[in-house]
PDB file of C-alpha atoms in Angstrom:
ATOM      1  CA  UNK A 676      -2.260 -12.970 -12.428  1.00  0.00           C
ATOM      2  CA  UNK A 677      -2.799 -12.702  -8.713  1.00  0.00           C
ATOM      3  CA  UNK A 678      -6.210 -11.454  -7.893  1.00  0.00           C
ATOM      4  CA  UNK A 679      -7.344  -9.754  -4.745  1.00  0.00           C
ATOM      5  CA  UNK A 680     -11.081  -9.306  -4.804  1.00  0.00           C
ATOM      6  CA  UNK A 681     -12.963  -6.990  -2.513  1.00  0.00           C
ATOM      7  CA  UNK A 682     -16.619  -7.884  -2.385  1.00  0.00           C
ATOM      8  CA  UNK A 683     -18.085  -4.382  -2.345  1.00  0.00           C
ATOM      9  CA  UNK A 684     -16.853  -1.475  -4.433  1.00  0.00           C
ATOM     10  CA  UNK A 685     -19.156   1.103  -2.838  1.00  0.00           C
ATOM     11  CA  UNK A 686     -21.071   0.962   0.422  1.00  0.00           C
ATOM     12  CA  UNK A 687     -23.260   3.464   2.236  1.00  0.00           C
ATOM     13  CA  UNK A 688     -24.031   2.726   5.880  1.00  0.00           C
ATOM     14  CA  UNK A 689     -25.563   4.539   8.802  1.00  0.00           C
ATOM     15  CA  UNK A 690     -23.846   5.461  12.027  1.00  0.00           C
ATOM     16  CA  UNK A 691     -23.922   2.559  14.463  1.00  0.00           C
ATOM     17  CA  UNK A 692     -24.349  -0.148  11.851  1.00  0.00           C
ATOM     18  CA  UNK A 693     -22.081  -3.176  11.801  1.00  0.00           C
ATOM     19  CA  UNK A 694     -20.119  -3.312   8.563  1.00  0.00           C
ATOM     20  CA  UNK A 695     -18.313  -6.245   6.990  1.00  0.00           C
ATOM     21  CA  UNK A 696     -15.704  -5.744   4.276  1.00  0.00           C
ATOM     22  CA  UNK A 697     -14.647  -8.956   2.615  1.00  0.00           C
ATOM     23  CA  UNK A 698     -11.407  -9.686   0.800  1.00  0.00           C
ATOM     24  CA  UNK A 699     -10.426 -12.856  -1.055  1.00  0.00           C
ATOM     25  CA  UNK A 700      -7.112 -13.674  -2.754  1.00  0.00           C
ATOM     26  CA  UNK A 701      -6.492 -16.583  -5.090  1.00  0.00           C
ATOM     27  CA  UNK A 702      -2.711 -17.059  -5.016  1.00  0.00           C
ATOM     28  CA  UNK A 703      -2.203 -18.863  -1.734  1.00  0.00           C
ATOM     29  CA  UNK A 704      -0.563 -15.827  -0.132  1.00  0.00           C
ATOM     30  CA  UNK A 705       0.243 -16.181   3.537  1.00  0.00           C
ATOM     31  CA  UNK A 706       0.040 -12.494   4.392  1.00  0.00           C
ATOM     32  CA  UNK A 707      -3.031 -10.297   4.157  1.00  0.00           C
ATOM     33  CA  UNK A 708      -3.500  -6.647   5.073  1.00  0.00           C
ATOM     34  CA  UNK A 709      -6.147  -3.984   5.490  1.00  0.00           C
ATOM     35  CA  UNK A 710      -5.296  -0.335   4.882  1.00  0.00           C
ATOM     36  CA  UNK A 711      -7.403   2.761   4.686  1.00  0.00           C
ATOM     37  CA  UNK A 712      -6.598   5.545   2.248  1.00  0.00           C
ATOM     38  CA  UNK A 713      -7.523   9.147   2.957  1.00  0.00           C
ATOM     39  CA  UNK A 714      -6.475  12.242   0.972  1.00  0.00           C
ATOM     40  CA  UNK A 715      -3.367  13.815   2.438  1.00  0.00           C
ATOM     41  CA  UNK A 716      -2.829  10.935   4.839  1.00  0.00           C
ATOM     42  CA  UNK A 717      -1.759   8.240   2.429  1.00  0.00           C
ATOM     43  CA  UNK A 718      -2.310   4.612   3.364  1.00  0.00           C
ATOM     44  CA  UNK A 719      -2.566   3.688   7.006  1.00  0.00           C
ATOM     45  CA  UNK A 720      -2.351   0.112   8.220  1.00  0.00           C
ATOM     46  CA  UNK A 721      -5.355  -1.116  10.200  1.00  0.00           C
ATOM     47  CA  UNK A 722      -4.677  -4.827  10.708  1.00  0.00           C
ATOM     48  CA  UNK A 723      -2.669  -7.574   9.119  1.00  0.00           C
ATOM     49  CA  UNK A 724      -2.428 -11.335   9.296  1.00  0.00           C
ATOM     50  CA  UNK A 725       0.458 -13.697   8.661  1.00  0.00           C
ATOM     51  CA  UNK A 726      -1.549 -16.887   8.878  1.00  0.00           C
ATOM     52  CA  UNK A 727      -4.978 -18.324   9.432  1.00  0.00           C
ATOM     53  CA  UNK A 728      -6.511 -17.244  12.746  1.00  0.00           C
ATOM     54  CA  UNK A 729      -3.587 -14.889  13.344  1.00  0.00           C
ATOM     55  CA  UNK A 730      -3.927 -11.126  13.444  1.00  0.00           C
ATOM     56  CA  UNK A 731      -1.741  -8.188  14.325  1.00  0.00           C
ATOM     57  CA  UNK A 732      -2.722  -4.602  15.007  1.00  0.00           C
ATOM     58  CA  UNK A 733      -1.468  -1.974  12.643  1.00  0.00           C
ATOM     59  CA  UNK A 734      -1.200   1.743  13.271  1.00  0.00           C
ATOM     60  CA  UNK A 735      -4.917   2.539  13.542  1.00  0.00           C
ATOM     61  CA  UNK A 736      -6.829  -0.528  14.801  1.00  0.00           C
ATOM     62  CA  UNK A 737      -9.291   1.355  17.012  1.00  0.00           C
ATOM     63  CA  UNK A 738     -12.885   0.787  15.960  1.00  0.00           C
ATOM     64  CA  UNK A 739     -12.001  -2.171  13.752  1.00  0.00           C
ATOM     65  CA  UNK A 740     -11.631  -5.919  14.098  1.00  0.00           C
ATOM     66  CA  UNK A 741     -10.658  -8.634  11.619  1.00  0.00           C
ATOM     67  CA  UNK A 742     -11.267 -12.282  10.963  1.00  0.00           C
ATOM     68  CA  UNK A 743      -9.180 -14.808   9.089  1.00  0.00           C
ATOM     69  CA  UNK A 744     -10.783 -18.236   9.275  1.00  0.00           C
ATOM     70  CA  UNK A 745      -9.464 -19.372   5.887  1.00  0.00           C
ATOM     71  CA  UNK A 746      -6.153 -18.616   4.228  1.00  0.00           C
ATOM     72  CA  UNK A 747      -7.696 -16.908   1.224  1.00  0.00           C
ATOM     73  CA  UNK A 748     -10.161 -14.685   3.082  1.00  0.00           C
ATOM     74  CA  UNK A 749      -9.555 -11.693   5.352  1.00  0.00           C
ATOM     75  CA  UNK A 750     -12.515  -9.735   6.643  1.00  0.00           C
ATOM     76  CA  UNK A 751     -12.544  -6.279   8.157  1.00  0.00           C
ATOM     77  CA  UNK A 752     -15.332  -5.543  10.626  1.00  0.00           C
ATOM     78  CA  UNK A 753     -16.557  -2.192  11.836  1.00  0.00           C
ATOM     79  CA  UNK A 754     -18.516  -3.091  14.962  1.00  0.00           C
ATOM     80  CA  UNK A 755     -20.334   0.243  15.122  1.00  0.00           C
ATOM     81  CA  UNK A 756     -19.647   2.457  12.147  1.00  0.00           C
ATOM     82  CA  UNK A 757     -18.924   6.120  12.720  1.00  0.00           C
ATOM     83  CA  UNK A 758     -18.675   9.032  10.305  1.00  0.00           C
ATOM     84  CA  UNK A 759     -14.900   9.263  10.786  1.00  0.00           C
ATOM     85  CA  UNK A 760     -14.625   5.794   9.276  1.00  0.00           C
ATOM     86  CA  UNK A 761     -15.770   7.115   5.923  1.00  0.00           C
ATOM     87  CA  UNK A 762     -12.837   6.195   3.721  1.00  0.00           C
ATOM     88  CA  UNK A 763     -11.418   4.018   0.962  1.00  0.00           C
ATOM     89  CA  UNK A 764     -10.458   0.611   2.328  1.00  0.00           C
ATOM     90  CA  UNK A 765      -7.761  -1.373   0.563  1.00  0.00           C
ATOM     91  CA  UNK A 766      -7.033  -5.044   1.026  1.00  0.00           C
ATOM     92  CA  UNK A 767      -3.677  -6.496   0.009  1.00  0.00           C
ATOM     93  CA  UNK A 768      -1.860  -9.804   0.128  1.00  0.00           C
ATOM     94  CA  UNK A 769       1.674 -11.100  -0.285  1.00  0.00           C
ATOM     95  CA  UNK A 770       3.890 -14.114   0.093  1.00  0.00           C
ATOM     96  CA  UNK A 771       5.837 -14.483   3.261  1.00  0.00           C
ATOM     97  CA  UNK A 772       9.573 -13.681   3.090  1.00  0.00           C
ATOM     98  CA  UNK A 773      10.571 -16.044   0.314  1.00  0.00           C
ATOM     99  CA  UNK A 774      11.292 -15.896  -3.387  1.00  0.00           C
ATOM    100  CA  UNK A 775      11.305 -12.951  -5.796  1.00  0.00           C
ATOM    101  CA  UNK A 776       7.684 -12.136  -5.054  1.00  0.00           C
ATOM    102  CA  UNK A 777       8.259 -11.811  -1.350  1.00  0.00           C
ATOM    103  CA  UNK A 778       7.192  -8.567   0.232  1.00  0.00           C
ATOM    104  CA  UNK A 779       5.390  -7.347  -2.874  1.00  0.00           C
ATOM    105  CA  UNK A 780       1.814  -6.447  -2.024  1.00  0.00           C
ATOM    106  CA  UNK A 781      -0.977  -7.076  -4.488  1.00  0.00           C
ATOM    107  CA  UNK A 782      -3.908  -4.776  -3.849  1.00  0.00           C
ATOM    108  CA  UNK A 783      -7.600  -5.100  -4.434  1.00  0.00           C
ATOM    109  CA  UNK A 784      -9.562  -2.371  -6.188  1.00  0.00           C
ATOM    110  CA  UNK A 785     -10.761  -0.930  -2.908  1.00  0.00           C
ATOM    111  CA  UNK A 786     -14.053  -0.486  -1.084  1.00  0.00           C
ATOM    112  CA  UNK A 787     -15.295   3.057  -0.712  1.00  0.00           C
ATOM    113  CA  UNK A 788     -17.328   3.281   2.479  1.00  0.00           C
ATOM    114  CA  UNK A 789     -19.531   6.238   3.337  1.00  0.00           C
ATOM    115  CA  UNK A 790     -20.991   6.395   6.834  1.00  0.00           C
ATOM    116  CA  UNK A 791     -23.919   8.794   7.214  1.00  0.00           C
TER     117      UNK A 791
ATOM    118  CA  UNK B1473       9.591   2.622  14.865  1.00  0.00           C
ATOM    119  CA  UNK B1474       9.777   2.714  11.109  1.00  0.00           C
ATOM    120  CA  UNK B1475       8.556   5.726   9.180  1.00  0.00           C
ATOM    121  CA  UNK B1476       8.610   7.126   5.680  1.00  0.00           C
ATOM    122  CA  UNK B1477       8.295  10.681   4.412  1.00  0.00           C
ATOM    123  CA  UNK B1478       7.452  12.096   1.021  1.00  0.00           C
ATOM    124  CA  UNK B1479       8.275  15.796   1.359  1.00  0.00           C
ATOM    125  CA  UNK B1480       6.406  16.957  -1.758  1.00  0.00           C
ATOM    126  CA  UNK B1481       2.647  16.754  -2.085  1.00  0.00           C
ATOM    127  CA  UNK B1482       2.901  17.465  -5.808  1.00  0.00           C
ATOM    128  CA  UNK B1483       5.578  17.391  -8.486  1.00  0.00           C
ATOM    129  CA  UNK B1484       5.041  19.081 -11.828  1.00  0.00           C
ATOM    130  CA  UNK B1485       7.206  18.327 -14.857  1.00  0.00           C
ATOM    131  CA  UNK B1486       6.989  18.841 -18.584  1.00  0.00           C
ATOM    132  CA  UNK B1487       6.783  15.850 -20.873  1.00  0.00           C
ATOM    133  CA  UNK B1488      10.233  14.723 -21.955  1.00  0.00           C
ATOM    134  CA  UNK B1489      11.972  16.175 -18.899  1.00  0.00           C
ATOM    135  CA  UNK B1490      13.478  14.025 -16.177  1.00  0.00           C
ATOM    136  CA  UNK B1491      11.428  13.533 -13.041  1.00  0.00           C
ATOM    137  CA  UNK B1492      12.267  12.830  -9.414  1.00  0.00           C
ATOM    138  CA  UNK B1493       9.851  11.957  -6.640  1.00  0.00           C
ATOM    139  CA  UNK B1494      11.517  12.104  -3.246  1.00  0.00           C
ATOM    140  CA  UNK B1495      11.317   9.677  -0.348  1.00  0.00           C
ATOM    141  CA  UNK B1496      13.185   9.432   2.938  1.00  0.00           C
ATOM    142  CA  UNK B1497      12.812   6.746   5.560  1.00  0.00           C
ATOM    143  CA  UNK B1498      13.677   5.795   9.098  1.00  0.00           C
ATOM    144  CA  UNK B1499      14.149   2.227  10.305  1.00  0.00           C
ATOM    145  CA  UNK B1500      16.182   0.619  13.047  1.00  0.00           C
ATOM    146  CA  UNK B1501      17.555  -2.188  10.876  1.00  0.00           C
ATOM    147  CA  UNK B1502      18.039  -2.836   7.192  1.00  0.00           C
ATOM    148  CA  UNK B1503      15.199  -1.340   5.156  1.00  0.00           C
ATOM    149  CA  UNK B1504      12.995  -2.996   2.583  1.00  0.00           C
ATOM    150  CA  UNK B1505      11.934  -0.142   0.278  1.00  0.00           C
ATOM    151  CA  UNK B1506       9.167   0.027  -2.303  1.00  0.00           C
ATOM    152  CA  UNK B1507       7.433   2.336  -4.741  1.00  0.00           C
ATOM    153  CA  UNK B1508       3.801   1.906  -5.740  1.00  0.00           C
ATOM    154  CA  UNK B1509       1.714   3.897  -8.196  1.00  0.00           C
ATOM    155  CA  UNK B1510      -2.009   4.601  -8.241  1.00  0.00           C
ATOM    156  CA  UNK B1511      -3.530   5.727 -11.512  1.00  0.00           C
ATOM    157  CA  UNK B1512      -6.888   7.566 -11.361  1.00  0.00           C
ATOM    158  CA  UNK B1513      -9.727   5.246 -10.360  1.00  0.00           C
ATOM    159  CA  UNK B1514      -7.429   2.241 -10.252  1.00  0.00           C
ATOM    160  CA  UNK B1515      -5.790   0.183  -7.539  1.00  0.00           C
ATOM    161  CA  UNK B1516      -2.219   0.453  -6.356  1.00  0.00           C
ATOM    162  CA  UNK B1517       0.386  -1.200  -8.533  1.00  0.00           C
ATOM    163  CA  UNK B1518       3.889  -2.264  -7.578  1.00  0.00           C
ATOM    164  CA  UNK B1519       6.682  -0.372  -9.400  1.00  0.00           C
ATOM    165  CA  UNK B1520       9.950  -1.508  -7.850  1.00  0.00           C
ATOM    166  CA  UNK B1521      11.671  -2.575  -4.663  1.00  0.00           C
ATOM    167  CA  UNK B1522      15.025  -2.550  -2.941  1.00  0.00           C
ATOM    168  CA  UNK B1523      15.854  -5.365  -0.563  1.00  0.00           C
ATOM    169  CA  UNK B1524      19.585  -5.782  -0.986  1.00  0.00           C
ATOM    170  CA  UNK B1525      22.244  -5.548  -3.692  1.00  0.00           C
ATOM    171  CA  UNK B1526      22.752  -2.762  -6.224  1.00  0.00           C
ATOM    172  CA  UNK B1527      21.731   0.655  -4.992  1.00  0.00           C
ATOM    173  CA  UNK B1528      20.113   1.492  -8.340  1.00  0.00           C
ATOM    174  CA  UNK B1529      16.932  -0.476  -8.859  1.00  0.00           C
ATOM    175  CA  UNK B1530      15.038  -0.611 -12.135  1.00  0.00           C
ATOM    176  CA  UNK B1531      11.318  -1.190 -12.263  1.00  0.00           C
ATOM    177  CA  UNK B1532       8.225  -1.028 -14.424  1.00  0.00           C
ATOM    178  CA  UNK B1533       7.416   1.643 -17.050  1.00  0.00           C
ATOM    179  CA  UNK B1534      11.025   2.902 -17.201  1.00  0.00           C
ATOM    180  CA  UNK B1535      11.185   3.991 -13.570  1.00  0.00           C
ATOM    181  CA  UNK B1536      14.209   3.521 -11.361  1.00  0.00           C
ATOM    182  CA  UNK B1537      15.113   4.377  -7.791  1.00  0.00           C
ATOM    183  CA  UNK B1538      18.372   4.899  -5.983  1.00  0.00           C
ATOM    184  CA  UNK B1539      18.938   3.651  -2.469  1.00  0.00           C
ATOM    185  CA  UNK B1540      21.183   6.009  -0.488  1.00  0.00           C
ATOM    186  CA  UNK B1541      21.928   4.609   2.943  1.00  0.00           C
ATOM    187  CA  UNK B1542      23.816   7.640   4.254  1.00  0.00           C
ATOM    188  CA  UNK B1543      20.977   9.986   3.340  1.00  0.00           C
ATOM    189  CA  UNK B1544      18.274   7.409   4.170  1.00  0.00           C
ATOM    190  CA  UNK B1545      16.621   8.171   0.859  1.00  0.00           C
ATOM    191  CA  UNK B1546      15.020   6.180  -1.929  1.00  0.00           C
ATOM    192  CA  UNK B1547      14.092   8.690  -4.637  1.00  0.00           C
ATOM    193  CA  UNK B1548      12.089   7.587  -7.666  1.00  0.00           C
ATOM    194  CA  UNK B1549      13.383   8.748 -11.039  1.00  0.00           C
ATOM    195  CA  UNK B1550      12.662   8.579 -14.722  1.00  0.00           C
ATOM    196  CA  UNK B1551      14.869  10.080 -17.441  1.00  0.00           C
ATOM    197  CA  UNK B1552      12.006  11.270 -19.656  1.00  0.00           C
ATOM    198  CA  UNK B1553       8.505  11.819 -18.302  1.00  0.00           C
ATOM    199  CA  UNK B1554       5.333  10.914 -20.181  1.00  0.00           C
ATOM    200  CA  UNK B1555       1.899  12.444 -19.750  1.00  0.00           C
ATOM    201  CA  UNK B1556       0.682   8.941 -18.934  1.00  0.00           C
ATOM    202  CA  UNK B1557       2.995   8.897 -15.893  1.00  0.00           C
ATOM    203  CA  UNK B1558       0.637  11.344 -14.181  1.00  0.00           C
ATOM    204  CA  UNK B1559      -0.553   9.526 -11.076  1.00  0.00           C
ATOM    205  CA  UNK B1560      -0.229   9.277  -7.309  1.00  0.00           C
ATOM    206  CA  UNK B1561       3.036   7.720  -6.139  1.00  0.00           C
ATOM    207  CA  UNK B1562       3.628   6.086  -2.793  1.00  0.00           C
ATOM    208  CA  UNK B1563       6.911   5.204  -1.157  1.00  0.00           C
ATOM    209  CA  UNK B1564       6.801   2.417   1.438  1.00  0.00           C
ATOM    210  CA  UNK B1565       9.201   0.839   3.905  1.00  0.00           C
ATOM    211  CA  UNK B1566       9.359  -2.108   6.219  1.00  0.00           C
ATOM    212  CA  UNK B1567      11.796  -3.806   8.518  1.00  0.00           C
ATOM    213  CA  UNK B1568      12.112  -7.555   8.704  1.00  0.00           C
ATOM    214  CA  UNK B1569       9.173  -9.037  10.551  1.00  0.00           C
ATOM    215  CA  UNK B1570       6.930  -5.992  10.236  1.00  0.00           C
ATOM    216  CA  UNK B1571       4.280  -4.818   7.831  1.00  0.00           C
ATOM    217  CA  UNK B1572       4.681  -2.257   5.086  1.00  0.00           C
ATOM    218  CA  UNK B1573       4.252   1.395   6.052  1.00  0.00           C
ATOM    219  CA  UNK B1574       3.372   3.912   3.347  1.00  0.00           C
ATOM    220  CA  UNK B1575       4.126   7.572   2.896  1.00  0.00           C
ATOM    221  CA  UNK B1576       1.407  10.135   2.310  1.00  0.00           C
ATOM    222  CA  UNK B1577       1.868  10.060  -1.430  1.00  0.00           C
ATOM    223  CA  UNK B1578       3.081  12.484  -4.087  1.00  0.00           C
ATOM    224  CA  UNK B1579       0.935  13.527  -7.016  1.00  0.00           C
ATOM    225  CA  UNK B1580       2.943  13.637 -10.224  1.00  0.00           C
ATOM    226  CA  UNK B1581       1.565  15.857 -12.963  1.00  0.00           C
ATOM    227  CA  UNK B1582       3.213  15.703 -16.372  1.00  0.00           C
ATOM    228  CA  UNK B1583       2.191  18.420 -18.802  1.00  0.00           C
ATOM    229  CA  UNK B1584       2.346  18.135 -22.586  1.00  0.00           C
TER     230      UNK B1584
END
C-alpha cells in the first residue's frame, strides 16, 4: 500500500513561531500536495509540486512556503505562524498523468496545528 | 477557473434507502472528477473517478456516480445505504495540467 506519512499528528505553536510540517511518501509519486481542511470550507490547496525543486502556488499560498529537495519529501513551512493558520493540514501524493493510478491522491493522516 | 460545488451541507437517509450526494462543477475543458470519503478521525480515501468513457462509474463500497455533461454534475449514489456509510464526502475536479480542487464537503448521516 502507498503510504503518505506526516511527521506530526498534533502540534501546538505560539504566534510568530516558524513551523515545519513534514510529509514523506514511499511510492515514488511525482506529484505532492498540501491542503488545509477547515469546517465548512472543505479542502483548500496551499501548494503543490510536480517534481523535485518545483513548486506551484495553490489557492491560498499566503503565509506559507514549501520545499521539495527530494522526490519523496514535501515540507510545508509557516514562516511566522498566526492564529488564523490553526487548521488541519493534509499532505497528498499521486502519480503524474499515466496509468490507472494517475490523478488519484493518496492522503496522509493529517497534522492538526493549533497556533496560540 | 475550475470550481466545484456541493449544494448540501448534510444529507440524512434511513438505512436501506437509496442515497444521493450532489456535486456540480465548472471547468473550461474536459473534467477529471473524483469522490473522496473521510470517516471520523481518519484520512481521506479515494472512492471513484471519472476521466473518460462510460458516464456511470462504479467505485468502492458499492458507490457509483453518474457524469452528466449537460448538467455539469457528478452525483454520488448508492442503492441501499448502510449506517457505516455515515461520513464526510468530498467531490473534487481538475482540468488537465492543474491540481485537484475540492468541494466543501457533504456530511452523510445514515440512521438505523
